[in-house]
Short mmCIF file of C-alpha atoms in Angstrom, two decimals:
data_model
loop_
_atom_site.label_atom_id
_atom_site.label_comp_id
_atom_site.label_asym_id
_atom_site.label_seq_id
_atom_site.Cartn_x
_atom_site.Cartn_y
_atom_site.Cartn_z
CA UNK X 1 1.37 50.44 40.31
CA UNK X 2 -0.93 51.48 37.44
CA UNK X 3 1.61 52.37 35.22
CA UNK X 4 3.94 49.23 35.45
CA UNK X 5 0.71 47.20 35.23
CA UNK X 6 0.32 48.93 32.04
CA UNK X 7 3.61 47.86 30.42
CA UNK X 8 3.25 45.04 31.48
CA UNK X 9 -0.26 44.79 29.42
CA UNK X 10 1.64 46.04 26.69
CA UNK X 11 4.15 43.75 26.80
CA UNK X 12 1.84 40.81 27.03
CA UNK X 13 0.15 42.09 23.54
CA UNK X 14 3.47 42.95 22.06
CA UNK X 15 4.55 38.99 22.10
CA UNK X 16 0.73 37.91 21.35
CA UNK X 17 1.57 39.48 18.28
CA UNK X 18 5.00 38.63 17.86
CA UNK X 19 3.95 34.98 18.33
CA UNK X 20 0.97 35.73 15.54
CA UNK X 21 3.56 36.80 12.92
CA UNK X 22 5.73 33.55 13.51
CA UNK X 23 3.16 31.10 12.99
CA UNK X 24 2.30 33.21 9.99
CA UNK X 25 5.79 33.60 8.38
CA UNK X 26 6.24 29.93 8.82
CA UNK X 27 3.23 28.64 6.99
CA UNK X 28 4.69 30.46 4.33
CA UNK X 29 8.59 29.38 4.09
CA UNK X 30 10.90 27.00 5.74
CA UNK X 31 14.03 29.50 5.47
CA UNK X 32 14.89 32.83 5.18
CA UNK X 33 16.27 32.92 1.73
CA UNK X 34 12.85 32.07 0.48
CA UNK X 35 11.02 34.51 2.95
CA UNK X 36 12.73 37.06 1.07
CA UNK X 37 12.08 37.77 -2.68
CA UNK X 38 15.38 37.15 -5.15
CA UNK X 39 17.49 40.51 -4.80
CA UNK X 40 21.03 41.26 -6.74
CA UNK X 41 23.38 40.24 -4.71
CA UNK X 42 25.85 43.54 -2.54
CA UNK X 43 27.88 45.01 -4.73
CA UNK X 44 31.80 43.98 -4.22
CA UNK X 45 33.98 46.69 -3.14
CA UNK X 46 37.53 46.90 -3.04
CA UNK X 47 39.02 47.94 0.63
CA UNK X 48 39.96 51.36 1.69
CA UNK X 49 43.68 51.96 1.20
CA UNK X 50 43.47 53.90 4.10
CA UNK X 51 42.31 50.47 5.97
CA UNK X 52 44.18 48.95 9.21
CA UNK X 53 45.70 45.51 8.14
CA UNK X 54 42.98 43.31 9.78
CA UNK X 55 40.56 43.52 12.05
CA UNK X 56 41.82 43.21 15.89
CA UNK X 57 42.08 41.09 18.08
CA UNK X 58 38.87 41.71 20.43
CA UNK X 59 39.01 40.38 23.88
CA UNK X 60 35.99 38.62 25.48
CA UNK X 61 33.51 41.00 27.64
CA UNK X 62 32.42 38.73 30.32
CA UNK X 63 28.43 39.08 30.21
CA UNK X 64 28.19 39.55 26.42
CA UNK X 65 27.16 37.53 24.22
CA UNK X 66 26.76 37.98 19.81
CA UNK X 67 25.66 35.99 17.15
CA UNK X 68 24.93 37.13 13.13
CA UNK X 69 23.03 36.26 10.38
CA UNK X 70 21.55 37.09 6.35
CA UNK X 71 17.89 37.33 7.21
CA UNK X 72 17.76 39.32 3.35
CA UNK X 73 16.59 42.77 4.45
CA UNK X 74 18.51 43.85 1.19
CA UNK X 75 20.55 41.59 -0.21
CA UNK X 76 19.88 38.14 -0.30
CA UNK X 77 23.26 36.25 1.79
CA UNK X 78 24.63 39.46 2.73
CA UNK X 79 24.75 38.68 7.03
CA UNK X 80 23.28 41.63 8.03
CA UNK X 81 21.58 41.36 11.28
CA UNK X 82 23.46 40.44 14.20
CA UNK X 83 22.27 40.14 17.95
CA UNK X 84 24.14 41.11 21.24
CA UNK X 85 23.01 39.54 24.63
CA UNK X 86 23.46 41.58 27.77
CA UNK X 87 24.10 39.62 31.22
CA UNK X 88 21.25 40.50 34.36
CA UNK X 89 22.40 43.61 36.16
CA UNK X 90 24.23 45.22 33.48
CA UNK X 91 24.03 49.23 32.98
CA UNK X 92 23.12 51.16 29.42
CA UNK X 93 24.02 54.38 28.06
CA UNK X 94 23.55 55.97 24.87
CA UNK X 95 23.85 58.84 22.76
CA UNK X 96 21.86 59.83 19.92
CA UNK X 97 21.55 61.29 16.63
CA UNK X 98 20.06 65.13 16.80
CA UNK X 99 18.24 65.21 13.18
CA UNK X 100 14.44 66.18 13.90
CA UNK X 101 13.77 63.11 11.35
CA UNK X 102 15.06 60.65 13.54
CA UNK X 103 14.49 56.98 12.65
CA UNK X 104 11.81 54.81 14.65
CA UNK X 105 14.92 53.19 16.51
CA UNK X 106 16.77 55.77 17.94
CA UNK X 107 12.92 57.20 19.29
CA UNK X 108 12.40 53.77 20.70
CA UNK X 109 15.76 53.19 22.10
CA UNK X 110 15.80 56.85 23.16
CA UNK X 111 12.49 56.09 25.14
CA UNK X 112 13.96 53.04 27.03
CA UNK X 113 16.66 54.24 28.38
CA UNK X 114 14.60 56.38 30.23
CA UNK X 115 12.64 54.36 31.78
CA UNK X 116 12.74 52.80 35.59
CA UNK X 117 14.94 49.88 34.77
CA UNK X 118 13.39 46.32 35.98
CA UNK X 119 15.73 44.98 39.17
CA UNK X 120 18.16 42.37 37.88
CA UNK X 121 16.74 42.15 33.87
CA UNK X 122 18.74 41.81 31.31
CA UNK X 123 19.28 43.27 28.08
CA UNK X 124 20.09 42.83 24.47
CA UNK X 125 21.11 44.78 21.44
CA UNK X 126 19.51 43.24 18.07
CA UNK X 127 20.59 45.40 14.61
CA UNK X 128 19.96 45.46 10.62
CA UNK X 129 21.91 46.71 7.85
CA UNK X 130 19.90 47.31 4.65
CA UNK X 131 17.06 49.18 5.74
CA UNK X 132 16.77 52.56 7.86
CA UNK X 133 13.38 52.15 9.13
CA UNK X 134 13.39 56.01 8.98
CA UNK X 135 11.02 58.24 7.74
CA UNK X 136 8.38 55.09 6.86
CA UNK X 137 5.59 56.82 9.66
CA UNK X 138 3.83 54.66 12.33
CA UNK X 139 4.55 51.56 10.44
CA UNK X 140 8.27 52.86 11.80
CA UNK X 141 7.38 52.12 14.96
CA UNK X 142 5.20 48.46 14.78
CA UNK X 143 8.53 47.55 12.76
CA UNK X 144 10.48 48.26 15.83
CA UNK X 145 7.77 46.52 17.86
CA UNK X 146 7.91 43.68 16.39
CA UNK X 147 11.64 42.84 15.47
CA UNK X 148 12.23 43.92 19.85
CA UNK X 149 8.79 42.19 21.13
CA UNK X 150 10.73 38.37 18.91
CA UNK X 151 14.05 39.53 20.95
CA UNK X 152 12.37 39.69 24.48
CA UNK X 153 10.54 36.56 24.09
CA UNK X 154 12.89 34.42 22.42
CA UNK X 155 15.61 35.89 25.71
CA UNK X 156 12.84 36.12 28.19
CA UNK X 157 13.73 39.71 28.24
CA UNK X 158 11.44 42.67 29.26
CA UNK X 159 10.49 44.47 25.43
CA UNK X 160 11.58 47.53 27.59
CA UNK X 161 15.60 46.34 27.54
CA UNK X 162 15.59 45.43 24.08
CA UNK X 163 17.35 48.10 21.78
CA UNK X 164 17.07 48.27 17.81
CA UNK X 165 19.06 50.19 15.34
CA UNK X 166 18.59 50.37 11.91
CA UNK X 167 20.77 51.33 8.89
CA UNK X 168 20.96 51.86 5.23
CA UNK X 169 18.40 53.16 3.00
CA UNK X 170 15.76 56.08 3.59
CA UNK X 171 11.99 55.89 3.54
CA UNK X 172 11.57 52.04 2.53
CA UNK X 173 9.74 50.11 4.73
CA UNK X 174 11.35 47.91 7.09
CA UNK X 175 10.96 44.12 5.78
CA UNK X 176 10.53 43.04 9.49
CA UNK X 177 9.33 39.71 9.33
CA UNK X 178 12.59 38.37 7.75
CA UNK X 179 14.30 39.47 10.72
CA UNK X 180 12.08 38.26 13.15
CA UNK X 181 11.84 34.76 11.41
CA UNK X 182 15.80 35.34 11.82
CA UNK X 183 15.26 35.59 15.54
CA UNK X 184 15.63 32.37 16.93
CA UNK X 185 18.72 31.11 14.87
CA UNK X 186 20.26 33.96 16.26
CA UNK X 187 19.51 32.89 20.15
CA UNK X 188 20.33 29.99 19.45
CA UNK X 189 23.77 30.54 18.07
CA UNK X 190 25.14 33.42 20.66
CA UNK X 191 28.96 33.11 21.66
CA UNK X 192 30.99 35.17 23.91
CA UNK X 193 33.31 34.76 20.62
CA UNK X 194 31.23 36.40 17.81
CA UNK X 195 32.22 39.90 17.74
CA UNK X 196 34.02 40.12 14.63
CA UNK X 197 31.33 38.67 12.33
CA UNK X 198 28.28 41.34 14.48
CA UNK X 199 30.72 44.26 13.09
CA UNK X 200 30.18 42.88 9.38
CA UNK X 201 26.81 42.47 9.74
CA UNK X 202 26.61 45.89 10.69
CA UNK X 203 28.31 47.35 7.42
CA UNK X 204 26.46 49.33 4.65
CA UNK X 205 28.90 50.81 2.58
CA UNK X 206 31.96 50.11 4.72
CA UNK X 207 34.12 48.42 3.40
CA UNK X 208 35.94 47.05 6.06
CA UNK X 209 34.48 46.28 9.63
CA UNK X 210 35.98 48.36 12.42
CA UNK X 211 36.72 47.05 16.61
CA UNK X 212 38.97 49.22 19.11
CA UNK X 213 39.51 47.87 22.83
CA UNK X 214 41.35 48.63 25.95
CA UNK X 215 41.95 47.35 29.19
CA UNK X 216 42.91 49.16 32.71
CA UNK X 217 44.01 47.89 35.98
CA UNK X 218 41.05 48.32 38.28
CA UNK X 219 40.91 47.83 41.82
CA UNK X 220 40.76 43.97 42.35
CA UNK X 221 40.97 43.03 38.82
CA UNK X 222 41.23 44.26 35.07
CA UNK X 223 38.81 45.86 33.46
CA UNK X 224 38.11 45.48 30.00
CA UNK X 225 36.36 47.62 27.21
CA UNK X 226 36.03 46.02 23.18
CA UNK X 227 33.41 48.13 20.59
CA UNK X 228 32.73 47.80 16.99
CA UNK X 229 31.24 50.64 14.97
CA UNK X 230 30.13 50.89 11.31
CA UNK X 231 30.39 54.22 9.25
CA UNK X 232 31.26 55.35 5.50
CA UNK X 233 29.15 57.84 4.55
CA UNK X 234 26.57 60.05 5.64
CA UNK X 235 29.26 61.56 8.61
CA UNK X 236 28.96 64.32 9.95
CA UNK X 237 29.33 65.74 14.07
CA UNK X 238 25.93 65.85 15.85
CA UNK X 239 26.41 63.04 17.85
CA UNK X 240 28.17 60.32 16.51
CA UNK X 241 26.79 60.18 13.31
CA UNK X 242 27.23 56.25 13.01
CA UNK X 243 26.10 52.90 14.47
CA UNK X 244 28.43 52.17 17.25
CA UNK X 245 28.63 49.79 20.45
CA UNK X 246 30.63 50.01 23.69
CA UNK X 247 30.99 46.79 25.93
CA UNK X 248 32.39 46.70 29.33
CA UNK X 249 32.98 44.28 32.48
CA UNK X 250 33.49 47.39 34.66
CA UNK X 251 30.98 48.00 37.99
CA UNK X 252 29.70 51.05 37.60
CA UNK X 253 26.18 52.78 37.66
CA UNK X 254 24.16 54.01 34.86
CA UNK X 255 23.93 57.46 36.10
CA UNK X 256 28.20 57.56 35.69
CA UNK X 257 28.38 55.52 32.76
CA UNK X 258 26.33 58.29 30.65
CA UNK X 259 28.40 60.82 32.43
CA UNK X 260 31.44 59.54 31.22
CA UNK X 261 29.73 58.64 27.63
CA UNK X 262 28.38 62.00 26.85
CA UNK X 263 31.26 64.16 27.97
CA UNK X 264 33.87 61.94 25.46
CA UNK X 265 31.70 62.08 22.48
CA UNK X 266 32.32 65.76 21.65
CA UNK X 267 36.88 65.23 20.74
CA UNK X 268 36.12 62.17 18.85
CA UNK X 269 32.74 61.09 17.34
CA UNK X 270 31.40 64.94 17.00
CA UNK X 271 34.69 65.84 16.07
CA UNK X 272 34.82 63.95 12.59
CA UNK X 273 33.42 64.08 9.35
CA UNK X 274 33.06 62.35 5.54
CA UNK X 275 30.37 64.77 3.65
CA UNK X 276 28.98 67.10 6.34
CA UNK X 277 25.31 65.02 6.45
CA UNK X 278 24.18 63.82 9.48
CA UNK X 279 22.20 60.80 9.44
CA UNK X 280 18.53 59.55 10.39
CA UNK X 281 19.58 56.61 12.41
CA UNK X 282 23.35 57.43 14.61
CA UNK X 283 23.19 55.09 17.80
CA UNK X 284 25.90 55.30 20.29
CA UNK X 285 24.99 52.38 22.92
CA UNK X 286 27.29 51.31 25.87
CA UNK X 287 27.06 48.20 27.61
CA UNK X 288 28.44 48.13 31.42
CA UNK X 289 27.96 43.96 32.95
CA UNK X 290 29.29 44.34 35.81
CA UNK X 291 31.42 41.27 35.49
CA UNK X 292 34.98 42.48 35.93
CA UNK X 293 36.72 40.93 38.93
CA UNK X 294 37.67 44.85 39.99
CA UNK X 295 35.56 46.85 42.67
CA UNK X 296 33.03 49.53 41.11
CA UNK X 297 33.92 52.65 40.31
CA UNK X 298 32.41 54.97 42.29
CA UNK X 299 33.66 57.99 42.48
CA UNK X 300 34.53 59.49 38.81
CA UNK X 301 37.51 61.77 40.42
CA UNK X 302 38.98 58.50 42.06
CA UNK X 303 42.56 57.59 39.43
CA UNK X 304 40.83 53.95 38.42
CA UNK X 305 37.95 56.43 36.87
CA UNK X 306 39.54 58.65 35.46
CA UNK X 307 42.07 55.38 33.80
CA UNK X 308 38.68 53.83 32.46
CA UNK X 309 37.33 57.24 31.04
CA UNK X 310 40.73 57.41 29.45
CA UNK X 311 40.06 53.92 28.25
CA UNK X 312 37.43 54.63 27.10
CA UNK X 313 37.99 58.00 25.04
CA UNK X 314 40.63 55.84 23.04
CA UNK X 315 38.62 53.35 21.96
CA UNK X 316 35.51 56.17 20.67
CA UNK X 317 38.89 57.62 18.65
CA UNK X 318 40.13 54.88 17.53
CA UNK X 319 36.27 54.00 16.20
CA UNK X 320 35.38 57.37 15.02
CA UNK X 321 39.25 57.71 12.74
CA UNK X 322 38.46 54.23 11.39
CA UNK X 323 34.58 55.43 10.06
CA UNK X 324 37.15 58.49 8.15
CA UNK X 325 39.77 56.24 6.70
CA UNK X 326 36.36 53.96 5.38
CA UNK X 327 35.00 57.38 4.33
CA UNK X 328 33.42 56.62 0.50
CA UNK X 329 36.01 56.67 -2.02
CA UNK X 330 38.62 58.59 0.45
CA UNK X 331 42.10 57.96 -0.35
CA UNK X 332 43.81 60.75 2.34
CA UNK X 333 42.74 60.58 6.36
CA UNK X 334 43.48 64.04 6.93
CA UNK X 335 43.71 66.26 10.28
CA UNK X 336 42.69 69.69 10.33
CA UNK X 337 43.95 71.21 13.38
CA UNK X 338 42.74 75.09 14.63
CA UNK X 339 44.96 76.73 16.93
CA UNK X 340 44.65 80.12 19.23
CA UNK X 341 40.99 80.72 18.15
CA UNK X 342 38.74 83.61 20.06
CA UNK X 343 36.59 80.91 21.53
CA UNK X 344 36.16 76.60 21.29
CA UNK X 345 33.16 77.93 19.33
CA UNK X 346 35.39 79.81 17.10
CA UNK X 347 37.50 76.94 17.03
CA UNK X 348 34.78 74.16 15.82
CA UNK X 349 33.58 76.93 13.52
CA UNK X 350 37.00 77.19 11.57
CA UNK X 351 37.57 72.94 12.22
CA UNK X 352 34.69 72.15 10.53
CA UNK X 353 34.23 74.54 7.32
CA UNK X 354 37.51 73.72 6.06
CA UNK X 355 36.77 70.14 6.75
CA UNK X 356 33.87 70.55 5.21
CA UNK X 357 34.63 72.56 2.20
CA UNK X 358 34.41 70.74 -0.94
CA UNK X 359 36.93 73.01 -2.77
CA UNK X 360 39.07 71.88 -0.38
CA UNK X 361 38.40 68.28 -0.06
CA UNK X 362 38.86 67.69 -4.22
CA UNK X 363 41.87 70.10 -3.81
CA UNK X 364 43.01 67.46 -1.34
CA UNK X 365 41.91 64.45 -4.04
CA UNK X 366 44.13 66.33 -6.55
CA UNK X 367 46.85 66.28 -4.20
CA UNK X 368 46.81 70.02 -5.27
CA UNK X 369 48.49 72.36 -2.48
CA UNK X 370 45.81 74.82 -2.81
CA UNK X 371 45.62 76.38 0.39
CA UNK X 372 43.96 79.16 -0.95
CA UNK X 373 40.82 77.19 -0.22
CA UNK X 374 41.89 77.10 3.31
CA UNK X 375 41.36 80.59 4.03
CA UNK X 376 38.27 80.47 2.12
CA UNK X 377 37.03 78.08 4.41
CA UNK X 378 37.84 80.04 7.24
CA UNK X 379 36.49 83.29 5.90
CA UNK X 380 33.09 81.72 5.55
CA UNK X 381 33.01 79.87 8.95
CA UNK X 382 31.57 82.89 11.05
CA UNK X 383 34.03 82.75 13.07
CA UNK X 384 36.20 85.76 14.27
CA UNK X 385 39.74 85.96 12.24
CA UNK X 386 42.11 88.88 11.30
CA UNK X 387 44.05 88.46 7.95
CA UNK X 388 46.98 89.61 8.86
CA UNK X 389 47.35 87.00 12.26
CA UNK X 390 46.46 84.23 10.46
CA UNK X 391 48.60 81.13 9.79
CA UNK X 392 47.86 78.54 6.90
CA UNK X 393 50.09 75.24 7.05
CA UNK X 394 50.65 72.08 5.67
CA UNK X 395 52.31 69.70 8.26
CA UNK X 396 55.36 71.61 9.40
CA UNK X 397 55.23 73.73 6.05
CA UNK X 398 53.87 77.15 6.63
CA UNK X 399 52.78 78.60 3.74
CA UNK X 400 50.90 81.40 4.26
CA UNK X 401 51.96 83.75 7.08
CA UNK X 402 50.98 87.78 8.31
CA UNK X 403 48.11 88.42 5.08
CA UNK X 404 50.32 87.08 2.12
CA UNK X 405 52.83 83.82 1.09
CA UNK X 406 55.17 83.23 3.23
CA UNK X 407 58.69 83.60 2.11
CA UNK X 408 59.66 80.18 2.97
CA UNK X 409 56.37 78.85 0.99
CA UNK X 410 57.91 76.36 -2.08
CA UNK X 411 55.41 74.95 -4.64
CA UNK X 412 57.71 71.72 -5.04
CA UNK X 413 57.61 71.21 -1.22
CA UNK X 414 54.00 71.98 -0.81
CA UNK X 415 53.00 69.14 -3.46
CA UNK X 416 55.11 66.58 -2.52
CA UNK X 417 53.45 67.03 1.11
CA UNK X 418 49.93 66.54 -0.48
CA UNK X 419 50.85 62.73 -2.13
CA UNK X 420 50.78 61.53 1.40
CA UNK X 421 47.79 59.52 2.80
CA UNK X 422 48.15 61.26 6.13
CA UNK X 423 47.72 65.08 6.40
CA UNK X 424 47.45 67.47 8.74
CA UNK X 425 46.05 71.12 8.21
CA UNK X 426 47.14 73.58 10.20
CA UNK X 427 45.19 77.31 10.80
CA UNK X 428 46.75 79.29 13.42
CA UNK X 429 44.16 82.62 14.16
CA UNK X 430 46.62 84.19 16.26
CA UNK X 431 43.50 85.56 18.66
CA UNK X 432 43.24 83.53 21.68
CA UNK X 433 43.63 80.07 23.45
CA UNK X 434 41.29 77.80 22.12
CA UNK X 435 42.30 74.88 20.27
CA UNK X 436 40.24 71.91 18.38
CA UNK X 437 41.07 68.61 15.88
CA UNK X 438 38.83 67.34 13.85
CA UNK X 439 39.30 64.68 11.38
CA UNK X 440 37.69 64.49 7.27
CA UNK X 441 39.14 62.12 3.84
CA UNK X 442 39.38 63.63 0.42
CA UNK X 443 36.67 63.46 -2.01
CA UNK X 444 36.93 61.79 -4.68
CA UNK X 445 35.04 60.81 -7.79
CA UNK X 446 33.83 57.24 -6.08
CA UNK X 447 32.59 59.26 -3.34
CA UNK X 448 29.68 59.93 -6.30
CA UNK X 449 29.84 57.14 -7.97
CA UNK X 450 28.48 55.71 -4.33
CA UNK X 451 25.94 57.44 -4.03
CA UNK X 452 24.92 58.32 -7.67
CA UNK X 453 23.07 55.06 -7.25
CA UNK X 454 22.95 53.76 -3.36
CA UNK X 455 19.09 52.35 -3.76
CA UNK X 456 19.79 50.49 -6.88
#
């Protein structure tokens, strides 16, 4: 009881601080545009050539509403904040970056997920782009408290049920006043059909918004899943390496939801890489509202549970692949397929060594069938390998085997294959039964252009 009273006192104090801050901001400005100093507008970028034709038509999830706004976090006039309100009684699960320099919002989310959930409490997620609020000292947590406190007050929620994410520049103080000022307007515009705008609001160097969905038949009715993601650069496995928000109307406990979510990460979000860099701010948060007419998923061994987890995996894989397809400067979508490794660990090491090799990635960008670079990447991976048992293939073509170039090798055919938009690099180690696929993209000069002046 003493702990609960202490938490309640903290909520009251935070809400009081938010109220004072709001009054101060309103005294200085009448709208968001004047609250933020004039800044250059975001640079226009062309959409990735690997992008889907259009944003998918995502089904509404009963018990979830969205709103977005231009708060001027980094750029004037750019939609950069999204709010999701989640119905009372929802189950929340999450997976976060393993970076040792995690952002304040990540640490805050992890702490809140470990707390005892108030009975029948609603929840909310608020996300800003343009500033990561990472490596900002004690001010980082203060910013999180002020933003989540404002949402808690506006939506009448416990602050322990308001989760936040920030993405963008590292090391710059988050101008949280601008987000706080936008909260009331966001709360008033919440709508069940605002998920596409929410997907656009969380973009940074992304060239298109990312969404995916799935529907299964449960016991008594359909169960629907819909998710959105952002990610383009600073993408490398170590959880999810991006921001991802998945919503479902399934009836399922937080523990069961967490178990499903966690065990699907390794082969989806942990199996992609753009540039081998892990972000400080990555978060994957999932909410299950329990408002489907289908019965609750009690037994994870049941057919419905298996169908639900398979559908969840499909959504996660779709979003993960979309992130790679939107890799900064990407023109090629590449699967690195490792087979017959001595162990699962070795399969992963080899796959990531090839997928992250700058020499391999630049050869792909130049459409150069330089399979020798793949051989070199296998050798440096630290995994067990045998020259005379190793086979390298591009698509269906075997390029090297038995310690030498394959007799059937054709430079013309290999070069022609490299001109495709979607490529498969195969590495058969011939040592065991472990397999692993990871997905990556090429490394072009455009990647350098984007990141050489990212802060400006």
